[in-house]
Coordinates of C-alpha atoms in Angstrom, one line a residue:
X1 CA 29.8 13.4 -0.1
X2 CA 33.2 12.7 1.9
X3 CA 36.0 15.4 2.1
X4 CA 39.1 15.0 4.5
X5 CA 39.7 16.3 7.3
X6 CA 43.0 17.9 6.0
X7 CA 41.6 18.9 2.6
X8 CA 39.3 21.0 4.7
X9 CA 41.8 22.3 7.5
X10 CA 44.3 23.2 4.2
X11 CA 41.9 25.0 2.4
X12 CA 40.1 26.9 5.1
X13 CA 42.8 27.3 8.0
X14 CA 40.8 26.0 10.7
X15 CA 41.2 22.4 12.0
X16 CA 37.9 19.9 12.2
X17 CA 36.9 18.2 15.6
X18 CA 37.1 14.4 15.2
X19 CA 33.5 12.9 16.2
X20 CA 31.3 15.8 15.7
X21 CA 27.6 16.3 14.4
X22 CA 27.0 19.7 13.1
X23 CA 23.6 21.4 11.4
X24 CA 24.0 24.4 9.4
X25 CA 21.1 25.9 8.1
X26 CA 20.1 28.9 5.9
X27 CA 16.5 29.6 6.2
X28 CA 14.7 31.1 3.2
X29 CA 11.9 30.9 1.1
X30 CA 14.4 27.9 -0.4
X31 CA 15.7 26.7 2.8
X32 CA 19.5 24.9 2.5
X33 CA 20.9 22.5 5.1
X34 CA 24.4 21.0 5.6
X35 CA 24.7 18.2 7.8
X36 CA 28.5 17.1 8.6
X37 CA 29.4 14.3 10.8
X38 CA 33.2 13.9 11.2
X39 CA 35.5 10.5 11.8
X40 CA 39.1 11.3 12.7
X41 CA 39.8 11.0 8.8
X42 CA 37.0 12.6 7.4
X43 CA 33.9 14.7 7.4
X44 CA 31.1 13.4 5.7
X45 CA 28.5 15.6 4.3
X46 CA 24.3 15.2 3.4
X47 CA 22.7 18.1 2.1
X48 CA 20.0 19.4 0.3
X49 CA 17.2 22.3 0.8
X50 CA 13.4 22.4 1.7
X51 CA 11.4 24.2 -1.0
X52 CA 7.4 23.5 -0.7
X53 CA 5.8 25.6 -3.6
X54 CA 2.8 27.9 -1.8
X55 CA 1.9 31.1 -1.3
X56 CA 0.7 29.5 2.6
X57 CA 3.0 30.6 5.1
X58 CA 1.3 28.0 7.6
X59 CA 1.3 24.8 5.3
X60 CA 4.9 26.1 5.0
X61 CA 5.6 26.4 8.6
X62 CA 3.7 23.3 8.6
X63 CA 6.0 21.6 6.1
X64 CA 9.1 22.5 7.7
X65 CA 8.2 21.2 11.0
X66 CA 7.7 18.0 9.7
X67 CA 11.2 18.3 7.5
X68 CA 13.3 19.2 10.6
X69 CA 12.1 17.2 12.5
X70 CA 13.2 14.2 10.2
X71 CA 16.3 15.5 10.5
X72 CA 17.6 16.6 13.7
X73 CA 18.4 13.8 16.0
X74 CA 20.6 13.5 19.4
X75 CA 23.3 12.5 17.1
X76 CA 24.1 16.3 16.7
X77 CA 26.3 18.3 18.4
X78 CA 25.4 21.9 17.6
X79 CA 22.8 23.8 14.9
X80 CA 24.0 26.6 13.5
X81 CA 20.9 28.7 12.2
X82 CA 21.6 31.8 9.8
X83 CA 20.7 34.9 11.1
X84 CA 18.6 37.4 9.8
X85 CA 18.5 41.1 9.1
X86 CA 16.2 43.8 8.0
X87 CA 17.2 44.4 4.3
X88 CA 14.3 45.9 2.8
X89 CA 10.8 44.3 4.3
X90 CA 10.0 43.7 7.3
X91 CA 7.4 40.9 6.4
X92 CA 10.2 38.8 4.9
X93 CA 12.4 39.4 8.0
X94 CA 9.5 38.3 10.2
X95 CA 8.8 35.2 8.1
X96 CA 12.8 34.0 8.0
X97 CA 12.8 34.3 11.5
X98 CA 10.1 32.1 12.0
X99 CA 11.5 29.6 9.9
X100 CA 15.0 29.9 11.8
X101 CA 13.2 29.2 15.4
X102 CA 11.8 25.6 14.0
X103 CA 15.0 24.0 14.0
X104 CA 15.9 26.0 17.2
X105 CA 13.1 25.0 19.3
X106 CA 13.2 21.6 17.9
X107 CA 16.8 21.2 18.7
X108 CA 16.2 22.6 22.1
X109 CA 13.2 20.1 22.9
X110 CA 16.2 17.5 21.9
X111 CA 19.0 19.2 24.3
X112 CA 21.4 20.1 21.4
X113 CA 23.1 23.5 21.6
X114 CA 21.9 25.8 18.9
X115 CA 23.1 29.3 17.8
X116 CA 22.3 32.3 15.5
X117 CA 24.9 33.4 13.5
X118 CA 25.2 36.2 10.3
X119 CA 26.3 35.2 6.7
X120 CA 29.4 37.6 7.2
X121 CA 30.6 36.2 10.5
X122 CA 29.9 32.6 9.3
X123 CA 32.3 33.5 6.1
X124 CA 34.9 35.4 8.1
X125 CA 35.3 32.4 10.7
X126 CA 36.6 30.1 7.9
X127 CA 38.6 32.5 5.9
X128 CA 36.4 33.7 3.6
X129 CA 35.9 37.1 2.3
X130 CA 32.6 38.7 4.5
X131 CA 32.9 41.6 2.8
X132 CA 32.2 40.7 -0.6
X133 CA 29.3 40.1 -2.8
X134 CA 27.5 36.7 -2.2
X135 CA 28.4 35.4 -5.9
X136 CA 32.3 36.0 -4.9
X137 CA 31.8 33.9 -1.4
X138 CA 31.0 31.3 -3.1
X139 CA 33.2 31.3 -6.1
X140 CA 36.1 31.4 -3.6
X141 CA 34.4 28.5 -1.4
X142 CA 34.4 25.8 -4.4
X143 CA 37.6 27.0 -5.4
X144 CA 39.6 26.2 -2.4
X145 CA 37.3 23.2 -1.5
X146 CA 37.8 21.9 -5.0
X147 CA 33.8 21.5 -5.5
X148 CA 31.5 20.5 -8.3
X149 CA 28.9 22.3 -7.6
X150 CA 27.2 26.1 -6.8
X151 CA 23.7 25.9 -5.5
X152 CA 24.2 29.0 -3.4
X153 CA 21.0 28.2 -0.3
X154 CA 23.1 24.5 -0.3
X155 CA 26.7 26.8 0.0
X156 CA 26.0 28.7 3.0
X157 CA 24.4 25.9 4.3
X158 CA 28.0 24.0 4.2
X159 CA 29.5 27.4 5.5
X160 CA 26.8 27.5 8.9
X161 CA 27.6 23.6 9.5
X162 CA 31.6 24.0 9.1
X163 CA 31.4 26.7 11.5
X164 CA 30.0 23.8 14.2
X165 CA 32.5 21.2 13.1
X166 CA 35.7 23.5 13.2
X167 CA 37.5 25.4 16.0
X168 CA 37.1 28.9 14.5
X169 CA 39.5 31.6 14.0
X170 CA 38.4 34.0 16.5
X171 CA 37.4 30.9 19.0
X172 CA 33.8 31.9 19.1
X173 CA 32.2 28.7 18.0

């Protein structure tokens, strides 16, 4: 998928750097990536999400090694890795966090700068509500990008790997 540089700067009020790589990726038990690579016209965008069906945690592990490591390349610029936070379990926290340190350590190994970053900060660096219900994020995101589509783990995949392409609002990126 290819989306302008100026459809996206309109719609989100940040401006794209020409000539950048960027990795967004939500990790979950249904893990969504965004990558973006932008031209001085465009950004153009592959996507998609890892989902291996198994109750094993290492052939998952396992799995995604393999995956990332398909997929992140010297091409890139940064990786932007949701964070994660203690919402009910504590197994579940441990096991996202795992999967989020794959692509870190494997971007690492490849001398690409990598960070963490949370949902709401993500969403609030391009505009978008961070204090609202997921569902309403995303409503609002195809809305102003003019999408045809709302696989949620492949939307906040697009919002990580935006954050790395854009200057951000409040310059932290």
């Amino acid at each position: 998928m290819r989306i302008t540089n100026k459809t996206i700067e309109k719609a989100l009020g940040v401006k794209v750097i020409p000539f950048f790589h960027s990795l967004g990726i939500d990790c979950a038990s249904r893990t969504g990536w965004c990558k973006i690579k932008s031209d001085a016209i465009a950004c153009e965008l592959e996507y998609g999400f890892v989902d291996i069906d198994t109750k094993d945690l290492y052939q998952k592990y396992d799995y995604m090694i393999k995956f990332f490591t398909s997929l992140i390349n010297k091409e890139l610029n940064i990786i932007i890795i949701e964070d994660t936070f203690l919402r009910f379990n504590v197994n579940v926290l441990k096991k996202l966090s795992r999967f989020g340190m794959i692509p870190y350590i494997l971007g690492q190994q490849q001398g690409i700068n990598r960070i963490f970053i949370s949902p709401s900060e993500a969403r609030k660096q391009l505009g978008l509500p961070s204090n609202k219900k997921k569902e309403i994020v995303h409503k609002d995101f195809i809305k102003k990008l003019k999408l045809e589509f709302d696989d949620e783990d492949v939307i906040d995949a697009w919002v990580l790997a935006l954050n790395g392409v854009t200057k951000s609002k409040q310059g932290i990126l």
